[in-house]
Coordinates of C-alpha atoms in Angstrom, one line a residue:
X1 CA 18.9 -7.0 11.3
X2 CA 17.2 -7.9 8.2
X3 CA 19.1 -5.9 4.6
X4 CA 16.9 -2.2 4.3
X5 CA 15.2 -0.3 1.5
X6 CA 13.9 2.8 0.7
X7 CA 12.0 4.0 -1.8
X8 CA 11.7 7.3 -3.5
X9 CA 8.7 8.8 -5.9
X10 CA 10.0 11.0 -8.1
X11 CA 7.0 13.5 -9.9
X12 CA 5.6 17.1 -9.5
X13 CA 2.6 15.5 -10.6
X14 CA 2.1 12.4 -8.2
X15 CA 3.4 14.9 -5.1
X16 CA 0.3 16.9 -5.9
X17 CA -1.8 14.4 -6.1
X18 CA -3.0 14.6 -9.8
X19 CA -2.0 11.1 -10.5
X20 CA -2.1 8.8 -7.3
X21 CA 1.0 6.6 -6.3
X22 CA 1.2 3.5 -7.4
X23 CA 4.5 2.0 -7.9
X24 CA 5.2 3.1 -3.8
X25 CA 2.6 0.5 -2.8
X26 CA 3.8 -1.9 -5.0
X27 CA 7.2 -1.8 -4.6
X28 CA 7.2 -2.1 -0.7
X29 CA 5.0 -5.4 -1.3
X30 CA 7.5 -6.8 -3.6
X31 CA 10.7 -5.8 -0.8
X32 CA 8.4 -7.2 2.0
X33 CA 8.1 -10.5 -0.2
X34 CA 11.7 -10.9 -0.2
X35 CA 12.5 -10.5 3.4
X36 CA 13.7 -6.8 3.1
X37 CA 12.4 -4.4 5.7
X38 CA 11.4 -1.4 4.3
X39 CA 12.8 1.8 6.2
X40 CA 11.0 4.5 4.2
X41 CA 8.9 6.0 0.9
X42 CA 9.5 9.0 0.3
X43 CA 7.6 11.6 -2.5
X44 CA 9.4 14.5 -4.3
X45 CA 8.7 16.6 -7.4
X46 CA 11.0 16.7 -10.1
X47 CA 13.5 19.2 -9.1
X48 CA 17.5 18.0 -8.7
X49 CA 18.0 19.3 -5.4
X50 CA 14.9 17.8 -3.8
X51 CA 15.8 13.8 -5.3
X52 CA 19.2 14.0 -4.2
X53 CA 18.0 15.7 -0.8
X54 CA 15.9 12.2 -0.8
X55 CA 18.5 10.0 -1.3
X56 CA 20.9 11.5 0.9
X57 CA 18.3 11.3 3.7
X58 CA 17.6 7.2 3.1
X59 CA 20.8 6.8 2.8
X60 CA 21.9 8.4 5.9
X61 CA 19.2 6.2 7.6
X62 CA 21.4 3.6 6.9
X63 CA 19.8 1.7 4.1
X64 CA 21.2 -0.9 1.9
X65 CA 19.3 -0.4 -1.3
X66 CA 17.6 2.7 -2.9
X67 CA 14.7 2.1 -5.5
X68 CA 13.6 5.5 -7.3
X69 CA 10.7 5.5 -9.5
X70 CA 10.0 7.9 -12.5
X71 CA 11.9 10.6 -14.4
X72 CA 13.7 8.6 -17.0
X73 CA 11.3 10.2 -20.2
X74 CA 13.4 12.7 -22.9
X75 CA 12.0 15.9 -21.6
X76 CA 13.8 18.3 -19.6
X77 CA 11.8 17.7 -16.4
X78 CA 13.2 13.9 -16.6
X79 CA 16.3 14.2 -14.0
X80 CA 16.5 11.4 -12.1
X81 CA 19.3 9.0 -13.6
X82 CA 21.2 12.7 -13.5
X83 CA 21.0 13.1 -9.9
X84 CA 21.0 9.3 -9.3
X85 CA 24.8 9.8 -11.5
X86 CA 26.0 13.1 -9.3
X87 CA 24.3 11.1 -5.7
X88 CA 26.9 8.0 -6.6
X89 CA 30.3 10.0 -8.0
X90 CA 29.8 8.4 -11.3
X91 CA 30.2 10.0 -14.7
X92 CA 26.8 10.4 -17.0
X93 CA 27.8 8.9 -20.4
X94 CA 26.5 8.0 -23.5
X95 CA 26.1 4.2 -24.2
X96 CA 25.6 4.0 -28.2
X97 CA 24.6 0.3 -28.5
X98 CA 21.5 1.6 -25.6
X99 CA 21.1 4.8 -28.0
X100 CA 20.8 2.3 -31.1
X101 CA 18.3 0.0 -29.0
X102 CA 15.9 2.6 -28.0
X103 CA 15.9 4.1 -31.7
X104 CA 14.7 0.4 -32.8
X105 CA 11.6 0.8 -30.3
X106 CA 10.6 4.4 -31.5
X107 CA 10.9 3.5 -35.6
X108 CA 7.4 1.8 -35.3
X109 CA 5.9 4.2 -33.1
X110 CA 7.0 7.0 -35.6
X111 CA 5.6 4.9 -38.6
X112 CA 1.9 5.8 -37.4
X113 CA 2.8 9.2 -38.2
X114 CA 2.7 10.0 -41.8
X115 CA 2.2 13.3 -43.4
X116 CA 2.8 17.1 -43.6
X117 CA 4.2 18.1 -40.2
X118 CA 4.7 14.6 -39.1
X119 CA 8.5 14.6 -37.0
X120 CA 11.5 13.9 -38.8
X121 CA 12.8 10.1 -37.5
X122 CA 16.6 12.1 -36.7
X123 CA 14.9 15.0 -34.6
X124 CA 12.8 12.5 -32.6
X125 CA 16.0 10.2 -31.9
X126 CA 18.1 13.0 -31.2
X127 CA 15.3 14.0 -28.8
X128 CA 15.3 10.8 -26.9
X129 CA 19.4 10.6 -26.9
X130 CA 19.2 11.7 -23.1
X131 CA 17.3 8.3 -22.2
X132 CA 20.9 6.6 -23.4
X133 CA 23.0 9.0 -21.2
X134 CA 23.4 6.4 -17.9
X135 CA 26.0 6.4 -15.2
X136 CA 29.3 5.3 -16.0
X137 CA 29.7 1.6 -14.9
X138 CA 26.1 1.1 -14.0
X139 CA 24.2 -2.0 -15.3
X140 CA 21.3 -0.9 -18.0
X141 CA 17.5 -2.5 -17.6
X142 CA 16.4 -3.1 -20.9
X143 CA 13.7 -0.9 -21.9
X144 CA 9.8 -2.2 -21.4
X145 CA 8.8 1.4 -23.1
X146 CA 11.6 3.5 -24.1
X147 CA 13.0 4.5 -21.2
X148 CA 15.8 1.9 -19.9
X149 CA 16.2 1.4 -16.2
X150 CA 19.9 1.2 -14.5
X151 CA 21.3 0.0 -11.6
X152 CA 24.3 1.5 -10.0
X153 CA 26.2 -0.8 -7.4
X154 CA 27.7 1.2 -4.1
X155 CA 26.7 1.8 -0.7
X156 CA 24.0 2.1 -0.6
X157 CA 22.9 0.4 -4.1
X158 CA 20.5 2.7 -6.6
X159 CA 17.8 1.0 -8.8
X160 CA 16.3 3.5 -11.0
X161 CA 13.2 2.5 -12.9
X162 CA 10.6 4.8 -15.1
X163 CA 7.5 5.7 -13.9
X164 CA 4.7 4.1 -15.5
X165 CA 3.7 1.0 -13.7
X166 CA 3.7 -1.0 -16.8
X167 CA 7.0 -0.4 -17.6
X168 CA 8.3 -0.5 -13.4
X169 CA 6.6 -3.9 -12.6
X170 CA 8.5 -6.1 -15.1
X171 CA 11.4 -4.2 -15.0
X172 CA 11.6 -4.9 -11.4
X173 CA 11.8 -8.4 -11.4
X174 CA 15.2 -7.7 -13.9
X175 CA 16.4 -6.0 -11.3
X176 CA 16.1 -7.8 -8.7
X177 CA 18.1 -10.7 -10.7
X178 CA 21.0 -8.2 -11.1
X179 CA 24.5 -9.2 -9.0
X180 CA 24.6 -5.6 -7.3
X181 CA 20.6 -5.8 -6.0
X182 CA 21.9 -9.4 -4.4
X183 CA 24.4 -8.0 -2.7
X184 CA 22.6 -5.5 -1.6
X185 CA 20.1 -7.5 -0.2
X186 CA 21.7 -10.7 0.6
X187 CA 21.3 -9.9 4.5
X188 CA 17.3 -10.1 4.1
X189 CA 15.6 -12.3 6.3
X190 CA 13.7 -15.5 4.7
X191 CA 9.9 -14.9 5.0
X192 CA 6.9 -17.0 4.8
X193 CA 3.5 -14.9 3.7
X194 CA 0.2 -15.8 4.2
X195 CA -3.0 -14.0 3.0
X196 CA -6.6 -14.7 4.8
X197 CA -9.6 -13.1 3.6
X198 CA -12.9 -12.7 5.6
X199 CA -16.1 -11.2 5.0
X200 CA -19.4 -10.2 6.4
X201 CA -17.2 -9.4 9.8
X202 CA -16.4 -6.1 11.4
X203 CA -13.1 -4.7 12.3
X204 CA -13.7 -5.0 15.9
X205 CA -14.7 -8.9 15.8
X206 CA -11.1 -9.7 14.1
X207 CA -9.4 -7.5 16.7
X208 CA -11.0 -9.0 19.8
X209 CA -9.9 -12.5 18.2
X210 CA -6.6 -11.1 17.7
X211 CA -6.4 -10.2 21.2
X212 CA -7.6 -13.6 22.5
X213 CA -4.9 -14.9 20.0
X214 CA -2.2 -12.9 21.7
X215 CA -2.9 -14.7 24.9
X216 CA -3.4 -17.5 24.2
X217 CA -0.8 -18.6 20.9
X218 CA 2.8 -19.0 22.3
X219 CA 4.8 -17.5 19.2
X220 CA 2.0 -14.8 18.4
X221 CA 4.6 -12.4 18.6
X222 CA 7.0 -13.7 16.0
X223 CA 3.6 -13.1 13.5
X224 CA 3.9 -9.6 11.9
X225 CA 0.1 -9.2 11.0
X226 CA -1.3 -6.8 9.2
X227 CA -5.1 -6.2 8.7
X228 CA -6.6 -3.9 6.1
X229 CA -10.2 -3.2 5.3
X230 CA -10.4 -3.5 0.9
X231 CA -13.9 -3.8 -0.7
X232 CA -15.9 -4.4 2.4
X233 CA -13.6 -7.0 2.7
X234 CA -11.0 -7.9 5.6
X235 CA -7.3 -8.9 4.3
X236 CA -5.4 -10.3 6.9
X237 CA -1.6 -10.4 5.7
X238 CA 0.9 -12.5 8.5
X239 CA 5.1 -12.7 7.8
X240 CA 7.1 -14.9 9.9
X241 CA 10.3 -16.8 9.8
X242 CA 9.1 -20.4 8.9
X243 CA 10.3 -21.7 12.2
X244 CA 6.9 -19.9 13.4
X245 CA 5.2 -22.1 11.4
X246 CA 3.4 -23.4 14.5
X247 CA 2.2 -20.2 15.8
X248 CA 0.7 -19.6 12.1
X249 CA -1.7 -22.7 12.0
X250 CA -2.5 -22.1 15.4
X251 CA -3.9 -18.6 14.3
X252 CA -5.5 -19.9 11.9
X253 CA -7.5 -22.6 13.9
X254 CA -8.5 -19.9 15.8
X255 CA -10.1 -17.8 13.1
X256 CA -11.6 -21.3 11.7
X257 CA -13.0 -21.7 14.9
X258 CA -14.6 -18.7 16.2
X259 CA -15.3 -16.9 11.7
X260 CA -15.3 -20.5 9.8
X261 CA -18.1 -19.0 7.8
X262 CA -16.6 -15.6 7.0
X263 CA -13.2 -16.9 6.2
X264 CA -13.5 -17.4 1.9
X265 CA -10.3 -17.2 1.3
X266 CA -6.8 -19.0 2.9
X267 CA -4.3 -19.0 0.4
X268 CA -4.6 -15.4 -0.8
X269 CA -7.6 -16.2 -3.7
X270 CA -9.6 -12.9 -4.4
X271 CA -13.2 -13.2 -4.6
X272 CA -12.7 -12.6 -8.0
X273 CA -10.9 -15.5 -8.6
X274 CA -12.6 -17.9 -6.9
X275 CA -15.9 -16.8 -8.6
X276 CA -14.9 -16.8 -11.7
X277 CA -13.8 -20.3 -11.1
X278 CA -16.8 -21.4 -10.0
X279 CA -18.7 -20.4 -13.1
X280 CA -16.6 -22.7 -15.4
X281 CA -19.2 -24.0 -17.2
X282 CA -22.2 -21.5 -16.7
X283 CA -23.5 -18.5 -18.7
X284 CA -24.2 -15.9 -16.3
X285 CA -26.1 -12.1 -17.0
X286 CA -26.2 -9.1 -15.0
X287 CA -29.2 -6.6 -14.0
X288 CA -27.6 -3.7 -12.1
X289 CA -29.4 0.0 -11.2
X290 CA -27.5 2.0 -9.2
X291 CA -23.8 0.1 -9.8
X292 CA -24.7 0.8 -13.4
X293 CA -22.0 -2.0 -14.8
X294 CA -20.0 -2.0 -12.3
X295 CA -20.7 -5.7 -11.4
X296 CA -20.5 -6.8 -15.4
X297 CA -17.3 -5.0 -15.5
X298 CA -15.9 -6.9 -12.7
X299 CA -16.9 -10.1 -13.8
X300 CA -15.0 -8.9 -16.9
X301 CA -11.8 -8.0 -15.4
X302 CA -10.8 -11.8 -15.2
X303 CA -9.0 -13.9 -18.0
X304 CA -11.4 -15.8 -19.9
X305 CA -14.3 -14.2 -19.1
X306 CA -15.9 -14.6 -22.7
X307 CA -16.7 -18.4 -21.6
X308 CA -19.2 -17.3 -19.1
X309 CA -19.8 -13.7 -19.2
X310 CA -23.4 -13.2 -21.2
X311 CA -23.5 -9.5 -20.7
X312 CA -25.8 -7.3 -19.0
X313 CA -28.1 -4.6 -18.5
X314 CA -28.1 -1.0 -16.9
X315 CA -31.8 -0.5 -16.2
X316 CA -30.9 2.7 -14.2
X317 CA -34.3 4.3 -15.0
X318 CA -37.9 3.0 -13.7
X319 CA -38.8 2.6 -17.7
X320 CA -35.5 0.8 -18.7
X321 CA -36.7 -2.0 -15.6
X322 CA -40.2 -2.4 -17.4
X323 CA -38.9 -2.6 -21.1
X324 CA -35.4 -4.2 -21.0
X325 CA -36.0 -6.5 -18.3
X326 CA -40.0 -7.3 -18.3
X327 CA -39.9 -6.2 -14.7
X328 CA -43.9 -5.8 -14.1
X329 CA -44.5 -1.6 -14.0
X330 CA -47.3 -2.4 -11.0
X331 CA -44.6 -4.1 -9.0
X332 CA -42.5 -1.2 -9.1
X333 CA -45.5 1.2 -8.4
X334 CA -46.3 -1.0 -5.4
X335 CA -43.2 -2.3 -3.7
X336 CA -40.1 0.8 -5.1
X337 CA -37.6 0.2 -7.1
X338 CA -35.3 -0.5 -4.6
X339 CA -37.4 -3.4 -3.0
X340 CA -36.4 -7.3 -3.0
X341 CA -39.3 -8.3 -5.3
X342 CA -37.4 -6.0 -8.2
X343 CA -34.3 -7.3 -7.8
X344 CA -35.9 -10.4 -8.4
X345 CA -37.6 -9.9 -11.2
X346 CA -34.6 -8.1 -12.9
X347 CA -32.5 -11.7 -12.3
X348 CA -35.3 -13.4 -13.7
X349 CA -35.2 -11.0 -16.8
X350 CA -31.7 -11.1 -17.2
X351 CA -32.1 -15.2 -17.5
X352 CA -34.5 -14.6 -20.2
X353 CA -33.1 -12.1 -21.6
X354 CA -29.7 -13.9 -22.2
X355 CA -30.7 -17.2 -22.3
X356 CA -28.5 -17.6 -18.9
X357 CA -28.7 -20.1 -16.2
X358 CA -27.0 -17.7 -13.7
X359 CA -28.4 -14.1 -12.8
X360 CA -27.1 -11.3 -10.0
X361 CA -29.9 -8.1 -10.0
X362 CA -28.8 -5.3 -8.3
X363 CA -31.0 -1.9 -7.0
X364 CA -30.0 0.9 -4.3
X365 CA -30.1 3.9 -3.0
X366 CA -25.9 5.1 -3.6
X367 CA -27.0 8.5 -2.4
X368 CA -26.7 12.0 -1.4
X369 CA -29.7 12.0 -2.2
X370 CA -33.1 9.6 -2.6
X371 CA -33.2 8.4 0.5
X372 CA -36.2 8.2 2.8
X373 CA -36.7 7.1 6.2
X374 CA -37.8 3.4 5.4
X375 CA -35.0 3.1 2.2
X376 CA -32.1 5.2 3.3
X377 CA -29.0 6.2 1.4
X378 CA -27.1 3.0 1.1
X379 CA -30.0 0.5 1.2
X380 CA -29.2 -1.9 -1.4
X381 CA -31.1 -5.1 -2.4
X382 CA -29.6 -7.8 -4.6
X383 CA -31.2 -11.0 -6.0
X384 CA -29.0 -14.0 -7.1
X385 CA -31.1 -16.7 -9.4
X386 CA -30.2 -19.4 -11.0
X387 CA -31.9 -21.2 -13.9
X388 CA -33.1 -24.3 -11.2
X389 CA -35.6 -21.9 -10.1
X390 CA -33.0 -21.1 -6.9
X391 CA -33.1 -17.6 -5.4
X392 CA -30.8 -15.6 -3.1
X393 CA -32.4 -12.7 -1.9
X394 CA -31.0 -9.7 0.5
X395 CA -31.4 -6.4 1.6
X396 CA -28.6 -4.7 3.1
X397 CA -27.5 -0.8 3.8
X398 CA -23.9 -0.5 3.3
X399 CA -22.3 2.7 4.6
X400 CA -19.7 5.9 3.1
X401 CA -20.2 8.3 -0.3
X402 CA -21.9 7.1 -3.5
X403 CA -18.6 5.9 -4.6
X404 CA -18.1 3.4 -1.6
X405 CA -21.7 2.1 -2.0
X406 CA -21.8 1.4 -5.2
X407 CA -18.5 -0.2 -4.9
X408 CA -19.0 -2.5 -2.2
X409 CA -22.2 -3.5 -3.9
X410 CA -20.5 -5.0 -6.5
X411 CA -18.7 -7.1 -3.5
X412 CA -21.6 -8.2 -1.6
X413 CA -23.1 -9.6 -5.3
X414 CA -19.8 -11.4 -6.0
X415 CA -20.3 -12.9 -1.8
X416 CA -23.8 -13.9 -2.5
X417 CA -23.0 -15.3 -6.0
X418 CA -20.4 -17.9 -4.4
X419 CA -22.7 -18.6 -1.8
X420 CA -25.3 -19.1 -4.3
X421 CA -22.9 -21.4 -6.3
X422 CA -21.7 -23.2 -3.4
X423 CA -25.5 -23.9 -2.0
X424 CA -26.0 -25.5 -5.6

């Protein structure tokens, strides 16, 4: 059996749900990646008895490695490299060189305070002493905030990181280069990952090829596949040992075969990415109604995107169409403004309007309400142009809340964009 993790969530306020987990998620992706099986993640609040309850529990499961995240701030509430000390029989001691360190990182953040009632530099490093107290014999994570992460080598090993995923994510990858986390895990099986990524099919097409795949590929069942719906999009995530390298390519053959035209992505690419690539060179604007930036924002999110990005333009409002975008009042009157002629004319405003040779126009219905019989909650109608004169136009009525129409708007542009690009 492949070496096992667990991972444990420390915080009151992630077990209540006020802040959502994110370093869970993460974490198991980054143990899967490395061939460790993950046995469990567990949540707890911040109370002693209820972390060490956890870590008695995954290690009595047997694991070989423990990851906790959060709980190494100053305040009183911050008790995990306590209990992680009492869990392993070690000794919680003050390491003055660590002390001296973290007192380096906090002398500029005290330097933007200035003034009557600002803290005294010895009170507030005083304060933050407990982030240096770490378990005797453990080996310290440099800080990426203040706090410093440790690792403490036994049976089963303890990786303690802080909380914020900033500050977890590139502390991890320190400790995974640490001599106890490769003992720990030096019984991992050696994994190859794949990513696919489909869109514009349902669940229940991929699972019927699935099930013809089953039958009909020798090795399907040394593929661990896993299939999640993100975006409107399907991800379809496939481990094996690289000896089952054959029963991979034969899977995907088959999705070639039967979804050539939905599969955009083989090795893992976001739409995103591949997008953004694609308009190297071009100067594209945004329209958008009900996604109200959303798309722009998107487009944004990716490195470099002041070489292409123009900007954009909420025209939520009947009026803002007419004067932001020239879109003709009359049209509106006659056709809605949710209607495929709008959408047009707000690409073809947005090229004007920002001297652009690439446009994406978007106008719906995101709901509760506004819907009617012919234009129900969820219709959405998007226009792609592009300074040729070229137009992609569609209608479409995407389903869930306001929040997962508006959403997967933003993903059907960025679909019809490539498409659009890819055409030219």
């Amino acid at each position: 059996m492949s070496a096992r993790a667990g991972i444990v969530v420390t915080g009151t306020e992630v077990l209540t749900g006020r802040i959502a987990d994110r370093n869970g998620p993460w974490l198991a992706d980054q143990l899967l990646e490395l061939g460790v099986e993950l046995a469990h993640i567990t949540i707890c609040g911040d109370r002693p008895a209820d972390i060490e309850a956890q870590l008695r529990f995954l290690a009595g499961a047997g694991v070989d490695l423990i990851v906790t995240s959060g709980g190494l701030g100053p305040t009183a509430d911050d008790l995990t490299v306590e209990t992680v000390s009492r869990f392993c029989g070690r000794d919680l001691v003050l390491d003055a060189e660590l002390e001296d360190r973290i007192a380096e990182i906090l002398k500029p953040m005290m330097a933007r305070y200035t003034g009557p009632g600002a803290p005294d530099f010895a009170t507030v490093r005083a304060a933050n002493r407990k982030q240096a107290m770490v378990p005797a014999g453990a080996t310290i994570l440099d800080p990426v905030g203040t706090a410093p992460g440790v690792v403490v080598a036994g049976t089963p090993t303890v990786v303690v990181l802080p909380g914020p995923p900033r500050e977890l994510q590139p502390m991890w990858h320190k400790a995974i280069g640490t001599a106890a986390v490769q003992d720990a895990i030096a019984g991992r099986t050696r994994y190859e990952q794949q990513t696919v990524r489909m869109f514009g099919l349902p669940e229940s097409g991929l699972a019927d090829t699935l099930r013809h795949a089953q039958q009909t590929i020798a090795d399907y069942n040394r593929l661990e596949i896993t299939t999640c719906l993100r975006r409107g999009e399907l991800e379809i995530v496939t481990r094996y040992e690289p000896d089952a390298a054959t029963a991979y390519a034969q899977l995907i053959a088959l999705l070639r075969q039967r979804h050539g035209g939905k599969v955009f992505s083989e090795d893992g690419s976001l739409i995103d990415d591949l997008v953004a690539g694609m308009l190297a060179g071009r100067w594209i604007a945004t329209a958008e109604s009900c996604t109200a930036g959303m798309l722009a924002a998107r487009l944004a999110d990716q490195p470099g995107a002041s070489q292409y990005l123009a900007g954009g333009v909420v025209s939520y409002s009947n009026n803002a169409k007419s004067e932001l975008l020239a879109v003709d009042a009359a049209l509106i009157a006659e056709h809605g403004a949710v209607s495929e002629p709008v959408a047009e004319a707000m690409a073809a405003g947005a090229l004007r309007r920002f001297g652009a040779d690439t446009a994406v126009a978007i106008t719906g219905i995101a709901g509760p309400g506004g819907g009617t019989p012919d234009k129900p909650v969820g219709t959405v109608c998007f226009c792609v142009a592009l300074g040729d004169g070229t137009l992609l136009t569609r209608t479409t009525r995407l389903p869930g809340e306001r929040a997962d129409i508006r959403e997967r708007s933003t993903t059907v542009a960025m679909h019809l964009l490539r498409r659009a690009l890819s055409a030219e």
